[in-house]
């Protein structure tokens, strides 16, 4: 607090700087972020590279790894008593979070290791690390994820929690053996930064209205489609948050559970696929149906068994949400038929399909010219691009007849259906993104 700041220290520092200093309240997180920003600017002025632990780190790292076995959540703002290797890993994690990275990659090469961050869906190579340091970092990361340090020939998965002041960070860890050593990828989830509001995701009001009309029914199947990393789970979580009420029993089967919805005050029972114990999407769904659910979220429809169970559930008084990996909303219809579901069942159960992508936004601070904050790309942050296929009588009849993808697309277009590319170009017209970005993410226009 400001009143605790020693006046003599303020006067001495002001005299040394030749300035009059005014104390100001600030959180530990804000102070650490400012120090990190200033250090980054200073480092950029001096040239590339990060201060690495010295050769003495080998002696410290073994003790650090052993002490980490008994440590729980890591506080990245605390450096007291930490070995050089531990402080260096904390610095990398903090830097990644400050830059808004969703993933950290450690990629071993012949004579070094590439450190890469995925920011706004695009990988950036940040720096090259010495090979011996990367191996020690891998060991430290595996300890944090409760993984087998000695096992280097098989892929492993782990998970850990960290904190930055009051912010809670969940990290999913994956290792994979390669020719030059173990690759490591950390998926970072900043729980405090998650937004589960449809409007905040960039969904246009007309599409939101049509989508919620389908999502607000008492039964039926609602699908969200798109590639990995397109925000499907976030959209579905936001939807559950919108329709949740004390009168509804909401249950999920996911792989993995991305976010604990109970922390948002939602009465949702979440469960996770566990193939080794025989819990798949289809078997999990069978057990959920015995729990008197009203609304069910199935993480993904991957096979005919799961598709049939989801459709059967939607026809017996349940509202079912799920995802598919398809290029657009109309393709979801033919994908269900291609995996073996009868067209008449798809027509009878499907309420609507939402397709989505995430495009990078033009960085307003530099007006797209490129600066340090946007890594010279001119882009920072992302927003959603959405298309929604609402099923009416004509489309339901066409699906039931088994019409082709081209015929279904043409019929949807006659009814005013707009494609992802068209929706993306609408954002270009508003100055939110660029044509090149829309074409990269959504493909070219028809």
Short mmCIF file of C-alpha atoms in Angstrom, two decimals:
data_model
loop_
_atom_site.label_atom_id
_atom_site.label_comp_id
_atom_site.label_asym_id
_atom_site.label_seq_id
_atom_site.Cartn_x
_atom_site.Cartn_y
_atom_site.Cartn_z
CA UNK A 1 0.00 0.00 0.00
CA UNK A 2 1.14 3.56 -0.67
CA UNK A 3 1.15 4.52 3.02
CA UNK A 4 3.66 1.72 3.70
CA UNK A 5 6.19 3.10 1.22
CA UNK A 6 9.13 4.57 3.17
CA UNK A 7 9.34 8.31 2.47
CA UNK A 8 13.14 8.22 2.70
CA UNK A 9 13.30 5.54 -0.02
CA UNK A 10 11.03 7.60 -2.28
CA UNK A 11 13.14 10.73 -1.74
CA UNK A 12 16.44 8.91 -2.36
CA UNK A 13 15.15 7.25 -5.54
CA UNK A 14 13.69 10.53 -6.78
CA UNK A 15 16.95 12.33 -6.12
CA UNK A 16 18.90 9.67 -8.04
CA UNK A 17 16.53 9.92 -11.01
CA UNK A 18 16.06 13.66 -10.84
CA UNK A 19 12.30 13.19 -10.62
CA UNK A 20 9.48 13.76 -8.17
CA UNK A 21 7.96 10.36 -7.42
CA UNK A 22 4.31 9.78 -6.54
CA UNK A 23 3.49 6.35 -5.04
CA UNK A 24 0.56 4.43 -6.52
CA UNK A 25 -1.32 1.29 -5.44
CA UNK A 26 -0.69 -1.67 -7.73
CA UNK A 27 -1.11 -5.43 -7.56
CA UNK A 28 1.86 -7.77 -7.55
CA UNK A 29 0.70 -9.10 -10.92
CA UNK A 30 0.70 -5.61 -12.49
CA UNK A 31 4.14 -4.80 -11.08
CA UNK A 32 5.58 -8.08 -12.35
CA UNK A 33 4.06 -7.52 -15.78
CA UNK A 34 5.55 -4.01 -15.99
CA UNK A 35 8.96 -5.23 -14.89
CA UNK A 36 8.77 -8.00 -17.48
CA UNK A 37 7.74 -5.53 -20.19
CA UNK A 38 10.60 -3.19 -19.36
CA UNK A 39 13.04 -6.08 -19.27
CA UNK A 40 11.79 -7.22 -22.68
CA UNK A 41 12.25 -3.73 -24.14
CA UNK A 42 15.75 -3.55 -22.66
CA UNK A 43 16.57 -6.99 -24.04
CA UNK A 44 15.31 -5.98 -27.48
CA UNK A 45 17.56 -2.93 -27.39
CA UNK A 46 20.58 -5.04 -26.44
CA UNK A 47 19.90 -7.80 -28.96
CA UNK A 48 18.26 -11.25 -29.07
CA UNK A 49 18.67 -13.86 -26.41
CA UNK A 50 17.54 -14.51 -22.84
CA UNK A 51 19.80 -14.80 -19.80
CA UNK A 52 20.32 -18.52 -19.43
CA UNK A 53 21.30 -20.39 -16.28
CA UNK A 54 25.07 -20.77 -16.01
CA UNK A 55 27.00 -24.00 -16.21
CA UNK A 56 26.43 -24.38 -12.46
CA UNK A 57 22.76 -25.06 -13.18
CA UNK A 58 23.47 -28.81 -13.51
CA UNK A 59 24.21 -29.04 -9.79
CA UNK A 60 21.11 -27.03 -8.92
CA UNK A 61 18.70 -28.73 -11.31
CA UNK A 62 18.76 -32.16 -9.63
CA UNK A 63 17.84 -30.63 -6.29
CA UNK A 64 15.20 -28.45 -7.98
CA UNK A 65 13.62 -31.48 -9.64
CA UNK A 66 13.50 -33.38 -6.34
CA UNK A 67 12.00 -30.44 -4.47
CA UNK A 68 9.41 -30.01 -7.21
CA UNK A 69 8.09 -33.50 -6.51
CA UNK A 70 6.55 -32.25 -3.28
CA UNK A 71 5.45 -28.85 -4.62
CA UNK A 72 1.91 -28.17 -5.75
CA UNK A 73 0.74 -25.09 -7.59
CA UNK A 74 3.60 -22.92 -8.82
CA UNK A 75 3.54 -19.15 -8.23
CA UNK A 76 5.38 -17.56 -11.16
CA UNK A 77 5.72 -14.24 -9.31
CA UNK A 78 7.77 -15.83 -6.54
CA UNK A 79 11.49 -16.34 -7.16
CA UNK A 80 12.64 -16.64 -3.54
CA UNK A 81 14.77 -19.73 -3.02
CA UNK A 82 14.34 -21.05 -6.57
CA UNK A 83 17.23 -22.62 -8.47
CA UNK A 84 18.37 -20.99 -11.77
CA UNK A 85 16.68 -23.68 -13.88
CA UNK A 86 13.39 -23.22 -12.04
CA UNK A 87 13.56 -19.44 -12.35
CA UNK A 88 14.33 -19.76 -16.06
CA UNK A 89 11.31 -22.00 -16.67
CA UNK A 90 9.13 -19.61 -14.66
CA UNK A 91 10.41 -16.76 -16.84
CA UNK A 92 9.47 -18.65 -20.02
CA UNK A 93 5.99 -19.41 -18.69
CA UNK A 94 5.47 -15.84 -17.58
CA UNK A 95 6.68 -14.49 -20.92
CA UNK A 96 4.33 -16.83 -22.81
CA UNK A 97 1.35 -15.77 -20.72
CA UNK A 98 2.21 -12.08 -21.06
CA UNK A 99 2.31 -12.48 -24.85
CA UNK A 100 -1.04 -14.30 -24.84
CA UNK A 101 0.36 -17.63 -26.02
CA UNK A 102 -1.96 -20.63 -25.95
CA UNK A 103 0.85 -23.19 -26.39
CA UNK A 104 4.57 -23.47 -25.69
CA UNK A 105 6.64 -25.77 -27.92
CA UNK A 106 10.11 -27.13 -27.10
CA UNK A 107 11.31 -28.67 -30.36
CA UNK A 108 14.73 -30.42 -30.29
CA UNK A 109 16.90 -30.02 -33.37
CA UNK A 110 20.31 -31.46 -34.27
CA UNK A 111 22.36 -28.88 -32.36
CA UNK A 112 19.82 -26.80 -30.42
CA UNK A 113 16.17 -26.61 -29.33
CA UNK A 114 13.61 -24.22 -30.76
CA UNK A 115 11.37 -22.41 -28.29
CA UNK A 116 8.10 -21.54 -30.04
CA UNK A 117 4.88 -19.89 -28.84
CA UNK A 118 1.48 -20.21 -30.52
CA UNK A 119 -0.05 -16.74 -30.39
CA UNK A 120 -3.45 -16.05 -31.92
CA UNK A 121 -3.33 -19.44 -33.62
CA UNK A 122 0.07 -18.89 -35.31
CA UNK A 123 3.42 -20.37 -34.20
CA UNK A 124 6.28 -17.93 -33.58
CA UNK A 125 9.88 -19.06 -33.03
CA UNK A 126 11.01 -17.01 -30.04
CA UNK A 127 14.59 -18.18 -29.58
CA UNK A 128 16.97 -21.11 -29.79
CA UNK A 129 18.07 -22.86 -26.58
CA UNK A 130 21.16 -25.01 -25.96
CA UNK A 131 20.37 -28.71 -26.20
CA UNK A 132 21.50 -29.56 -22.66
CA UNK A 133 19.33 -26.81 -21.20
CA UNK A 134 16.28 -28.04 -23.11
CA UNK A 135 16.76 -31.55 -21.72
CA UNK A 136 16.85 -30.21 -18.18
CA UNK A 137 13.77 -28.07 -18.87
CA UNK A 138 11.97 -31.16 -20.18
CA UNK A 139 12.78 -33.01 -16.97
CA UNK A 140 11.50 -30.14 -14.86
CA UNK A 141 8.29 -29.91 -16.88
CA UNK A 142 7.70 -33.66 -16.60
CA UNK A 143 8.03 -33.47 -12.83
CA UNK A 144 5.46 -30.66 -12.68
CA UNK A 145 3.09 -32.80 -14.75
CA UNK A 146 3.60 -35.89 -12.51
CA UNK A 147 5.11 -37.76 -15.46
CA UNK A 148 7.82 -40.43 -15.58
CA UNK A 149 11.16 -38.61 -15.86
CA UNK A 150 13.08 -41.76 -16.82
CA UNK A 151 10.71 -42.71 -19.67
CA UNK A 152 11.94 -41.00 -22.82
CA UNK A 153 10.91 -43.48 -25.50
CA UNK A 154 7.13 -43.28 -25.14
CA UNK A 155 4.71 -40.32 -25.41
CA UNK A 156 3.32 -39.07 -22.10
CA UNK A 157 0.58 -36.70 -20.97
CA UNK A 158 0.41 -34.68 -17.78
CA UNK A 159 -1.22 -31.70 -16.17
CA UNK A 160 -0.31 -29.05 -13.60
CA UNK A 161 -1.62 -25.84 -12.09
CA UNK A 162 0.25 -22.58 -11.61
CA UNK A 163 -0.58 -19.09 -10.45
CA UNK A 164 0.49 -15.54 -11.23
CA UNK A 165 -0.64 -13.54 -8.25
CA UNK A 166 -4.40 -14.05 -8.26
CA UNK A 167 -4.54 -15.59 -11.76
CA UNK A 168 -4.96 -19.37 -11.97
CA UNK A 169 -3.26 -21.14 -14.89
CA UNK A 170 -3.96 -24.72 -15.95
CA UNK A 171 -1.31 -26.37 -18.12
CA UNK A 172 -1.75 -29.59 -20.14
CA UNK A 173 1.59 -31.20 -20.99
CA UNK A 174 2.41 -33.58 -23.83
CA UNK A 175 5.78 -35.17 -24.60
CA UNK A 176 6.66 -37.05 -27.76
CA UNK A 177 9.96 -38.80 -28.63
CA UNK A 178 11.69 -37.53 -31.78
CA UNK A 179 15.01 -38.25 -33.46
CA UNK A 180 16.80 -35.47 -31.58
CA UNK A 181 15.05 -35.87 -28.23
CA UNK A 182 11.69 -35.37 -26.57
CA UNK A 183 9.37 -32.74 -27.97
CA UNK A 184 7.30 -30.95 -25.32
CA UNK A 185 4.08 -28.98 -25.81
CA UNK A 186 2.34 -27.13 -22.99
CA UNK A 187 -1.25 -26.00 -23.58
CA UNK A 188 -1.92 -23.02 -21.30
CA UNK A 189 -5.40 -22.17 -20.03
CA UNK A 190 -5.72 -18.86 -18.22
CA UNK A 191 -8.87 -19.48 -16.22
CA UNK A 192 -9.38 -15.82 -15.42
CA UNK A 193 -9.17 -14.80 -19.08
CA UNK A 194 -11.84 -17.22 -20.32
CA UNK A 195 -14.93 -15.58 -21.82
CA UNK A 196 -18.10 -17.65 -21.96
CA UNK A 197 -20.46 -15.13 -23.55
CA UNK A 198 -21.61 -15.62 -27.13
CA UNK A 199 -21.58 -11.90 -27.91
CA UNK A 200 -18.02 -11.60 -26.57
CA UNK A 201 -16.94 -14.32 -29.01
CA UNK A 202 -17.90 -12.11 -31.94
CA UNK A 203 -21.13 -13.90 -32.87
CA UNK A 204 -23.38 -11.55 -34.89
CA UNK A 205 -26.79 -10.86 -33.36
CA UNK A 206 -28.85 -12.52 -36.17
CA UNK A 207 -26.78 -15.73 -36.00
CA UNK A 208 -26.88 -15.70 -32.19
CA UNK A 209 -30.67 -15.38 -32.27
CA UNK A 210 -31.10 -18.32 -34.68
CA UNK A 211 -28.57 -20.45 -32.84
CA UNK A 212 -30.15 -19.85 -29.43
CA UNK A 213 -33.57 -20.67 -30.88
CA UNK A 214 -32.26 -24.14 -31.72
CA UNK A 215 -30.33 -24.40 -28.45
CA UNK A 216 -33.39 -23.41 -26.42
CA UNK A 217 -35.57 -26.32 -27.52
CA UNK A 218 -36.49 -29.13 -25.17
CA UNK A 219 -35.02 -31.78 -27.48
CA UNK A 220 -33.02 -32.18 -30.68
CA UNK A 221 -29.41 -32.35 -31.82
CA UNK A 222 -27.35 -29.14 -32.18
CA UNK A 223 -23.89 -29.43 -33.73
CA UNK A 224 -20.92 -27.06 -33.69
CA UNK A 225 -18.34 -27.76 -36.40
CA UNK A 226 -14.84 -26.61 -37.25
CA UNK A 227 -11.20 -27.72 -37.04
CA UNK A 228 -9.23 -28.14 -33.82
CA UNK A 229 -8.62 -24.79 -32.16
CA UNK A 230 -11.56 -22.99 -33.74
CA UNK A 231 -13.29 -22.31 -30.42
CA UNK A 232 -16.02 -24.96 -30.56
CA UNK A 233 -15.76 -25.90 -26.87
CA UNK A 234 -15.83 -22.26 -25.78
CA UNK A 235 -19.00 -21.71 -27.80
CA UNK A 236 -20.66 -24.77 -26.29
CA UNK A 237 -19.68 -23.76 -22.75
CA UNK A 238 -21.11 -20.29 -23.39
CA UNK A 239 -24.30 -21.93 -24.67
CA UNK A 240 -24.65 -24.09 -21.56
CA UNK A 241 -24.16 -20.98 -19.45
CA UNK A 242 -26.94 -19.23 -21.37
CA UNK A 243 -29.54 -22.01 -21.09
CA UNK A 244 -28.68 -23.31 -17.60
CA UNK A 245 -31.43 -23.06 -15.02
CA UNK A 246 -32.37 -24.76 -11.72
CA UNK A 247 -35.03 -26.76 -13.57
CA UNK A 248 -32.53 -28.45 -15.90
CA UNK A 249 -30.14 -31.34 -15.30
CA UNK A 250 -27.05 -30.62 -17.47
CA UNK A 251 -24.40 -33.32 -17.99
CA UNK A 252 -21.33 -33.67 -20.21
CA UNK A 253 -18.90 -36.32 -21.46
CA UNK A 254 -15.70 -34.67 -22.72
CA UNK A 255 -12.15 -35.47 -23.85
CA UNK A 256 -10.67 -33.70 -21.97
CA UNK A 257 -12.62 -31.43 -19.64
CA UNK A 258 -11.38 -28.03 -20.79
CA UNK A 259 -12.81 -25.94 -17.96
CA UNK A 260 -14.65 -26.70 -14.71
CA UNK A 261 -18.00 -25.04 -15.26
CA UNK A 262 -18.94 -25.40 -11.60
CA UNK A 263 -16.38 -22.64 -10.88
CA UNK A 264 -18.71 -20.30 -12.80
CA UNK A 265 -21.60 -21.26 -10.57
CA UNK A 266 -23.20 -23.56 -13.15
CA UNK A 267 -24.85 -26.76 -11.92
CA UNK A 268 -23.27 -28.93 -14.63
CA UNK A 269 -21.98 -32.46 -14.02
CA UNK A 270 -18.90 -33.00 -16.19
CA UNK A 271 -17.23 -36.34 -16.90
CA UNK A 272 -14.23 -37.31 -18.98
CA UNK A 273 -13.47 -40.03 -21.50
CA UNK A 274 -11.19 -42.72 -20.08
CA UNK A 275 -10.53 -45.32 -22.75
CA UNK A 276 -8.39 -47.52 -20.47
CA UNK A 277 -11.39 -47.93 -18.18
CA UNK A 278 -13.79 -48.45 -21.07
CA UNK A 279 -15.36 -44.98 -20.86
CA UNK A 280 -15.77 -43.68 -24.41
CA UNK A 281 -18.15 -41.06 -25.74
CA UNK A 282 -20.73 -43.70 -26.60
CA UNK A 283 -20.48 -45.70 -23.34
CA UNK A 284 -20.35 -42.50 -21.29
CA UNK A 285 -23.48 -41.28 -23.06
CA UNK A 286 -25.26 -44.55 -22.25
CA UNK A 287 -24.53 -44.08 -18.54
CA UNK A 288 -25.53 -40.41 -18.64
CA UNK A 289 -28.95 -41.38 -19.99
CA UNK A 290 -29.57 -43.26 -16.73
CA UNK A 291 -29.00 -40.04 -14.76
CA UNK A 292 -32.26 -38.37 -15.86
CA UNK A 293 -30.57 -35.61 -17.93
CA UNK A 294 -32.34 -32.77 -19.71
CA UNK A 295 -29.32 -31.41 -21.59
CA UNK A 296 -26.30 -33.46 -22.69
CA UNK A 297 -23.00 -32.26 -24.13
CA UNK A 298 -21.05 -34.94 -26.03
CA UNK A 299 -17.54 -33.64 -26.69
CA UNK A 300 -17.31 -35.05 -30.20
CA UNK A 301 -19.10 -37.45 -32.54
CA UNK A 302 -16.29 -39.67 -33.82
CA UNK A 303 -18.03 -42.87 -34.88
CA UNK A 304 -21.35 -44.42 -35.84
CA UNK A 305 -22.05 -45.74 -32.33
CA UNK A 306 -21.73 -42.29 -30.76
CA UNK A 307 -23.76 -40.70 -33.58
CA UNK A 308 -26.59 -43.19 -33.14
CA UNK A 309 -26.62 -42.71 -29.36
CA UNK A 310 -26.67 -38.91 -29.73
CA UNK A 311 -29.52 -39.04 -32.25
CA UNK A 312 -31.50 -41.56 -30.20
CA UNK A 313 -31.09 -39.34 -27.13
CA UNK A 314 -32.27 -36.28 -29.04
CA UNK A 315 -35.40 -38.13 -30.13
CA UNK A 316 -36.33 -39.30 -26.63
CA UNK A 317 -36.79 -35.90 -25.04
CA UNK A 318 -33.19 -34.75 -24.54
CA UNK A 319 -31.38 -31.71 -25.91
CA UNK A 320 -27.98 -32.88 -27.18
CA UNK A 321 -24.99 -30.74 -28.14
CA UNK A 322 -21.90 -32.10 -29.87
CA UNK A 323 -19.11 -31.26 -32.32
CA UNK A 324 -17.88 -32.50 -35.68
CA UNK A 325 -14.76 -31.75 -37.71
CA UNK A 326 -16.22 -30.48 -40.99
CA UNK A 327 -15.42 -27.53 -43.27
CA UNK A 328 -18.84 -25.90 -43.03
CA UNK A 329 -22.29 -26.32 -41.55
CA UNK A 330 -23.89 -28.12 -44.51
CA UNK A 331 -21.08 -30.70 -44.59
CA UNK A 332 -22.07 -31.80 -41.08
CA UNK A 333 -25.27 -33.26 -42.51
CA UNK A 334 -23.49 -35.38 -45.09
CA UNK A 335 -20.78 -36.37 -42.59
CA UNK A 336 -23.39 -38.00 -40.35
CA UNK A 337 -24.80 -39.85 -43.35
CA UNK A 338 -21.31 -40.87 -44.52
CA UNK A 339 -20.49 -42.53 -41.18
CA UNK A 340 -23.66 -44.61 -41.44
CA UNK A 341 -26.61 -42.70 -39.98
CA UNK A 342 -29.76 -43.05 -42.07
CA UNK A 343 -30.79 -39.78 -43.78
CA UNK A 344 -34.30 -39.89 -42.30
CA UNK A 345 -32.83 -40.05 -38.77
CA UNK A 346 -30.60 -37.04 -39.44
CA UNK A 347 -33.58 -35.12 -40.81
CA UNK A 348 -35.74 -36.02 -37.83
CA UNK A 349 -33.21 -35.16 -35.11
CA UNK A 350 -30.98 -32.31 -36.30
CA UNK A 351 -32.10 -28.86 -35.10
CA UNK A 352 -29.23 -26.73 -36.43
CA UNK A 353 -25.52 -26.60 -37.24
CA UNK A 354 -23.11 -23.82 -36.32
CA UNK A 355 -19.77 -23.67 -38.16
CA UNK A 356 -17.02 -21.41 -36.89
CA UNK A 357 -13.43 -20.22 -37.27
CA UNK A 358 -11.15 -17.80 -35.44
CA UNK A 359 -9.45 -15.02 -37.41
CA UNK A 360 -6.79 -12.62 -36.18
CA UNK A 361 -7.79 -9.00 -35.76
CA UNK A 362 -5.92 -5.98 -37.07
CA UNK A 363 -3.83 -4.50 -34.25
CA UNK A 364 -5.43 -1.13 -33.62
CA UNK A 365 -2.46 0.35 -31.73
CA UNK A 366 -0.19 0.19 -34.78
CA UNK A 367 -3.04 0.22 -37.34
CA UNK A 368 -1.82 -3.02 -38.83
CA UNK A 369 1.67 -1.74 -39.63
CA UNK A 370 3.42 -4.10 -37.22
CA UNK A 371 5.09 -3.36 -33.89
CA UNK A 372 6.78 -5.08 -30.96
CA UNK A 373 3.48 -5.83 -29.22
CA UNK A 374 2.11 -7.73 -32.25
CA UNK A 375 5.46 -9.32 -33.19
CA UNK A 376 5.59 -7.30 -36.39
CA UNK A 377 2.52 -9.07 -37.81
CA UNK A 378 0.10 -6.14 -37.61
CA UNK A 379 -2.42 -8.54 -36.02
CA UNK A 380 -3.35 -9.04 -32.37
CA UNK A 381 -6.23 -10.91 -30.76
CA UNK A 382 -8.86 -13.01 -32.50
CA UNK A 383 -12.57 -12.96 -33.15
CA UNK A 384 -15.01 -15.59 -34.32
CA UNK A 385 -16.45 -16.08 -37.80
CA UNK A 386 -19.73 -17.99 -37.79
CA UNK A 387 -22.28 -19.47 -40.16
CA UNK A 388 -25.48 -21.14 -39.02
CA UNK A 389 -27.64 -23.65 -40.87
CA UNK A 390 -31.20 -23.48 -39.59
CA UNK A 391 -33.32 -26.41 -40.70
CA UNK A 392 -36.78 -25.68 -42.09
CA UNK A 393 -39.28 -27.96 -43.81
CA UNK A 394 -37.62 -27.83 -47.22
CA UNK A 395 -34.14 -28.63 -45.90
CA UNK A 396 -35.48 -31.39 -43.66
CA UNK A 397 -37.20 -32.94 -46.69
CA UNK A 398 -34.04 -32.68 -48.80
CA UNK A 399 -31.95 -34.33 -46.07
CA UNK A 400 -34.50 -37.11 -45.68
CA UNK A 401 -34.37 -37.79 -49.42
CA UNK A 402 -30.59 -38.10 -49.24
CA UNK A 403 -29.82 -35.08 -51.44
CA UNK A 404 -26.14 -34.48 -52.18
CA UNK A 405 -23.94 -31.89 -50.49
CA UNK A 406 -24.11 -29.68 -53.57
CA UNK A 407 -27.91 -29.85 -53.66
CA UNK A 408 -28.21 -29.09 -49.93
CA UNK A 409 -25.79 -26.16 -50.26
CA UNK A 410 -27.72 -24.72 -53.19
CA UNK A 411 -31.02 -25.00 -51.32
CA UNK A 412 -29.52 -23.33 -48.23
CA UNK A 413 -28.20 -20.51 -50.41
CA UNK A 414 -31.69 -19.97 -51.86
CA UNK A 415 -32.91 -19.43 -48.30
CA UNK A 416 -30.28 -16.76 -47.56
CA UNK A 417 -27.58 -18.90 -45.97
CA UNK A 418 -24.24 -17.04 -45.78
CA UNK A 419 -20.93 -18.90 -45.86
CA UNK A 420 -17.97 -18.54 -43.52
CA UNK A 421 -16.05 -16.72 -46.25
CA UNK A 422 -18.86 -14.22 -46.73
CA UNK A 423 -19.10 -13.63 -43.00
CA UNK A 424 -15.33 -13.20 -42.86
CA UNK A 425 -15.41 -10.64 -45.68
CA UNK A 426 -18.05 -8.74 -43.72
CA UNK A 427 -15.44 -8.36 -40.96
CA UNK A 428 -12.91 -7.19 -43.56
CA UNK A 429 -15.36 -4.48 -44.61
CA UNK A 430 -15.55 -3.35 -40.97
CA UNK A 431 -11.76 -3.12 -40.78
CA UNK A 432 -11.52 -5.83 -38.11
CA UNK A 433 -9.38 -8.23 -40.12
CA UNK A 434 -7.80 -8.63 -43.55
CA UNK A 435 -8.73 -10.48 -46.72
CA UNK A 436 -5.51 -12.52 -46.49
CA UNK A 437 -6.42 -13.63 -42.97
CA UNK A 438 -9.94 -14.64 -43.98
CA UNK A 439 -8.61 -16.60 -46.96
CA UNK A 440 -6.00 -18.29 -44.74
CA UNK A 441 -8.58 -19.41 -42.20
CA UNK A 442 -11.82 -19.76 -44.16
CA UNK A 443 -10.54 -20.50 -47.68
CA UNK A 444 -11.43 -18.59 -50.82
CA UNK A 445 -14.96 -17.63 -51.80
CA UNK A 446 -17.02 -19.80 -54.09
#
